[in-house]
Amino acid sequence: MTMIDTKLLDLAVQDLRNVLRDGLIATDIWDRTDGLSLAGFNQQPVAVALFTRITAELESSMADSNFPPLGRYYLIDLEGNHTAAVLNHGSLLQGMLVDNKRANLGILISVAIPRMVESVAKARGR
């Protein structure tokens, strides 16, 4: 297993909070195998378990349907002006819950997600 620099993950979470400000409700970065959260803000262990399962089912269904594999992320539009984003970092997953009234989704997609992908890759030594 690759060593993961959790201090870099903590810095990445802090950067995410700075980018999305009060629009970020919660985020977790976790190991997809054991569901262990390695870093986060307002961590949500039940959501970690849920999105681990949803991601595994999504990947399996896409493969069974001859779709291309999951890329960097997927988004879920939720009631109450919220968006859930799940980022695919290989052996790690990351979930975010965002308040759409307080965070610009353009910033989420064009700035926050690419920065998290890059930061987590550095923490994984890639």
PDB file of C-alpha atoms in Angstrom:
ATOM      1  CA  MET A   1       0.000   0.000   0.000  1.00  0.00           C
ATOM      2  CA  THR A   2       1.224   3.481  -0.856  1.00  0.00           C
ATOM      3  CA  MET A   3       2.016   5.773   2.048  1.00  0.00           C
ATOM      4  CA  ILE A   4      -0.270   8.784   2.217  1.00  0.00           C
ATOM      5  CA  ASP A   5       0.863  12.080   3.713  1.00  0.00           C
ATOM      6  CA  THR A   6      -2.115  12.985   5.899  1.00  0.00           C
ATOM      7  CA  LYS A   7      -0.618  16.409   6.656  1.00  0.00           C
ATOM      8  CA  LEU A   8      -0.890  17.227   2.944  1.00  0.00           C
ATOM      9  CA  LEU A   9      -4.489  15.951   2.992  1.00  0.00           C
ATOM     10  CA  ASP A  10      -5.253  18.277   5.925  1.00  0.00           C
ATOM     11  CA  LEU A  11      -3.725  21.192   3.989  1.00  0.00           C
ATOM     12  CA  ALA A  12      -5.823  20.266   0.947  1.00  0.00           C
ATOM     13  CA  VAL A  13      -8.991  20.306   3.072  1.00  0.00           C
ATOM     14  CA  GLN A  14      -8.031  23.714   4.455  1.00  0.00           C
ATOM     15  CA  ASP A  15      -7.459  24.991   0.905  1.00  0.00           C
ATOM     16  CA  LEU A  16     -10.872  23.643  -0.106  1.00  0.00           C
ATOM     17  CA  ARG A  17     -12.457  25.497   2.808  1.00  0.00           C
ATOM     18  CA  ASN A  18     -10.720  28.688   1.679  1.00  0.00           C
ATOM     19  CA  VAL A  19     -11.958  28.275  -1.902  1.00  0.00           C
ATOM     20  CA  LEU A  20     -15.579  27.365  -1.113  1.00  0.00           C
ATOM     21  CA  ARG A  21     -15.794  29.345   2.137  1.00  0.00           C
ATOM     22  CA  ASP A  22     -19.106  28.901   3.961  1.00  0.00           C
ATOM     23  CA  GLY A  23     -20.500  27.044   0.950  1.00  0.00           C
ATOM     24  CA  LEU A  24     -18.633  23.908   2.011  1.00  0.00           C
ATOM     25  CA  ILE A  25     -20.826  22.053   4.478  1.00  0.00           C
ATOM     26  CA  ALA A  26     -18.704  18.919   4.834  1.00  0.00           C
ATOM     27  CA  THR A  27     -15.917  16.929   3.220  1.00  0.00           C
ATOM     28  CA  ASP A  28     -14.154  13.643   3.904  1.00  0.00           C
ATOM     29  CA  ILE A  29     -11.211  11.953   2.196  1.00  0.00           C
ATOM     30  CA  TRP A  30     -11.167   8.223   2.890  1.00  0.00           C
ATOM     31  CA  ASP A  31      -9.647   4.911   1.935  1.00  0.00           C
ATOM     32  CA  ARG A  32     -12.167   3.152  -0.261  1.00  0.00           C
ATOM     33  CA  THR A  33     -11.165  -0.312   0.995  1.00  0.00           C
ATOM     34  CA  ASP A  34     -11.693   0.116   4.711  1.00  0.00           C
ATOM     35  CA  GLY A  35     -13.742   3.324   4.815  1.00  0.00           C
ATOM     36  CA  LEU A  36     -11.222   4.987   7.117  1.00  0.00           C
ATOM     37  CA  SER A  37     -11.466   8.770   6.919  1.00  0.00           C
ATOM     38  CA  LEU A  38      -7.989  10.284   6.638  1.00  0.00           C
ATOM     39  CA  ALA A  39      -8.914  13.983   6.611  1.00  0.00           C
ATOM     40  CA  GLY A  40     -12.005  16.112   6.573  1.00  0.00           C
ATOM     41  CA  PHE A  41     -14.167  18.942   7.772  1.00  0.00           C
ATOM     42  CA  ASN A  42     -17.455  18.275   9.566  1.00  0.00           C
ATOM     43  CA  GLN A  43     -16.823  14.595   8.848  1.00  0.00           C
ATOM     44  CA  GLN A  44     -19.749  12.324   8.045  1.00  0.00           C
ATOM     45  CA  PRO A  45     -18.992   8.601   8.626  1.00  0.00           C
ATOM     46  CA  VAL A  46     -22.441   7.479   7.460  1.00  0.00           C
ATOM     47  CA  ALA A  47     -21.978   9.372   4.182  1.00  0.00           C
ATOM     48  CA  VAL A  48     -18.524   7.776   3.787  1.00  0.00           C
ATOM     49  CA  ALA A  49     -20.109   4.310   3.972  1.00  0.00           C
ATOM     50  CA  LEU A  50     -22.946   5.327   1.634  1.00  0.00           C
ATOM     51  CA  PHE A  51     -20.725   6.856  -1.056  1.00  0.00           C
ATOM     52  CA  THR A  52     -18.249   3.973  -0.888  1.00  0.00           C
ATOM     53  CA  ARG A  53     -21.118   1.624  -1.709  1.00  0.00           C
ATOM     54  CA  ILE A  54     -22.673   3.897  -4.355  1.00  0.00           C
ATOM     55  CA  THR A  55     -19.307   4.359  -6.085  1.00  0.00           C
ATOM     56  CA  ALA A  56     -18.609   0.618  -6.160  1.00  0.00           C
ATOM     57  CA  GLU A  57     -22.085  -0.052  -7.615  1.00  0.00           C
ATOM     58  CA  LEU A  58     -21.701   2.762 -10.142  1.00  0.00           C
ATOM     59  CA  GLU A  59     -18.306   1.471 -11.297  1.00  0.00           C
ATOM     60  CA  SER A  60     -19.614  -2.092 -11.578  1.00  0.00           C
ATOM     61  CA  SER A  61     -22.741  -1.046 -13.488  1.00  0.00           C
ATOM     62  CA  MET A  62     -20.745   1.123 -15.866  1.00  0.00           C
ATOM     63  CA  ALA A  63     -18.347  -1.751 -16.592  1.00  0.00           C
ATOM     64  CA  ASP A  64     -21.266  -4.172 -17.120  1.00  0.00           C
ATOM     65  CA  SER A  65     -22.828  -1.675 -19.549  1.00  0.00           C
ATOM     66  CA  ASN A  66     -19.573  -1.216 -21.499  1.00  0.00           C
ATOM     67  CA  PHE A  67     -19.418   2.439 -20.482  1.00  0.00           C
ATOM     68  CA  PRO A  68     -16.037   4.126 -20.018  1.00  0.00           C
ATOM     69  CA  PRO A  69     -14.825   3.937 -16.400  1.00  0.00           C
ATOM     70  CA  LEU A  70     -15.529   6.644 -13.855  1.00  0.00           C
ATOM     71  CA  GLY A  71     -13.301   9.701 -14.274  1.00  0.00           C
ATOM     72  CA  ARG A  72     -12.315  12.262 -11.658  1.00  0.00           C
ATOM     73  CA  TYR A  73     -15.718  12.886 -10.086  1.00  0.00           C
ATOM     74  CA  TYR A  74     -19.490  12.681 -10.205  1.00  0.00           C
ATOM     75  CA  LEU A  75     -22.087  15.133  -8.906  1.00  0.00           C
ATOM     76  CA  ILE A  76     -25.489  14.588  -7.324  1.00  0.00           C
ATOM     77  CA  ASP A  77     -28.030  17.410  -7.300  1.00  0.00           C
ATOM     78  CA  LEU A  78     -29.902  17.328  -3.976  1.00  0.00           C
ATOM     79  CA  GLU A  79     -32.987  19.095  -2.718  1.00  0.00           C
ATOM     80  CA  GLY A  80     -32.582  22.255  -0.716  1.00  0.00           C
ATOM     81  CA  ASN A  81     -29.980  23.800  -3.035  1.00  0.00           C
ATOM     82  CA  HIS A  82     -27.272  21.276  -2.182  1.00  0.00           C
ATOM     83  CA  THR A  83     -24.823  19.342  -4.323  1.00  0.00           C
ATOM     84  CA  ALA A  84     -22.852  16.250  -3.357  1.00  0.00           C
ATOM     85  CA  ALA A  85     -19.598  15.715  -5.211  1.00  0.00           C
ATOM     86  CA  VAL A  86     -17.656  12.459  -5.040  1.00  0.00           C
ATOM     87  CA  LEU A  87     -14.054  12.579  -6.230  1.00  0.00           C
ATOM     88  CA  ASN A  88     -12.236   9.494  -7.429  1.00  0.00           C
ATOM     89  CA  HIS A  89      -8.640   9.513  -6.216  1.00  0.00           C
ATOM     90  CA  GLY A  90      -7.931   5.871  -7.070  1.00  0.00           C
ATOM     91  CA  SER A  91      -7.549   4.052  -3.757  1.00  0.00           C
ATOM     92  CA  LEU A  92      -9.094   7.063  -2.017  1.00  0.00           C
ATOM     93  CA  LEU A  93     -12.484   8.693  -2.397  1.00  0.00           C
ATOM     94  CA  GLN A  94     -13.598  12.138  -1.328  1.00  0.00           C
ATOM     95  CA  GLY A  95     -17.077  13.399  -0.683  1.00  0.00           C
ATOM     96  CA  MET A  96     -18.170  17.013  -0.479  1.00  0.00           C
ATOM     97  CA  LEU A  97     -21.503  18.522   0.474  1.00  0.00           C
ATOM     98  CA  VAL A  98     -21.917  22.032  -0.924  1.00  0.00           C
ATOM     99  CA  ASP A  99     -24.568  24.686  -0.357  1.00  0.00           C
ATOM    100  CA  ASN A 100     -25.350  26.044  -3.838  1.00  0.00           C
ATOM    101  CA  LYS A 101     -26.576  29.364  -2.440  1.00  0.00           C
ATOM    102  CA  ARG A 102     -23.216  30.027  -0.793  1.00  0.00           C
ATOM    103  CA  ALA A 103     -20.770  28.405  -3.213  1.00  0.00           C
ATOM    104  CA  ASN A 104     -20.565  28.960  -6.941  1.00  0.00           C
ATOM    105  CA  LEU A 105     -20.774  25.599  -8.739  1.00  0.00           C
ATOM    106  CA  GLY A 106     -18.529  26.962 -11.491  1.00  0.00           C
ATOM    107  CA  ILE A 107     -15.819  27.482  -8.872  1.00  0.00           C
ATOM    108  CA  LEU A 108     -16.469  23.982  -7.511  1.00  0.00           C
ATOM    109  CA  ILE A 109     -16.007  22.370 -10.924  1.00  0.00           C
ATOM    110  CA  SER A 110     -13.301  24.574 -12.415  1.00  0.00           C
ATOM    111  CA  VAL A 111     -11.197  25.403  -9.343  1.00  0.00           C
ATOM    112  CA  ALA A 112     -11.978  23.351  -6.227  1.00  0.00           C
ATOM    113  CA  ILE A 113     -12.170  19.874  -7.785  1.00  0.00           C
ATOM    114  CA  PRO A 114      -9.021  20.195  -9.952  1.00  0.00           C
ATOM    115  CA  ARG A 115      -7.076  21.567  -6.966  1.00  0.00           C
ATOM    116  CA  MET A 116      -8.234  18.695  -4.759  1.00  0.00           C
ATOM    117  CA  VAL A 117      -7.321  16.129  -7.430  1.00  0.00           C
ATOM    118  CA  GLU A 118      -3.829  17.618  -7.673  1.00  0.00           C
ATOM    119  CA  SER A 119      -3.378  17.975  -3.888  1.00  0.00           C
ATOM    120  CA  VAL A 120      -4.487  14.423  -3.124  1.00  0.00           C
ATOM    121  CA  ALA A 121      -2.198  13.089  -5.861  1.00  0.00           C
ATOM    122  CA  LYS A 122       0.720  14.871  -4.148  1.00  0.00           C
ATOM    123  CA  ALA A 123      -0.289  13.409  -0.776  1.00  0.00           C
ATOM    124  CA  ARG A 124      -0.295   9.964  -2.395  1.00  0.00           C
ATOM    125  CA  GLY A 125       3.199  10.600  -3.768  1.00  0.00           C
ATOM    126  CA  ARG A 126       2.102  10.819  -7.414  1.00  0.00           C
TER     127      ARG A 126
END
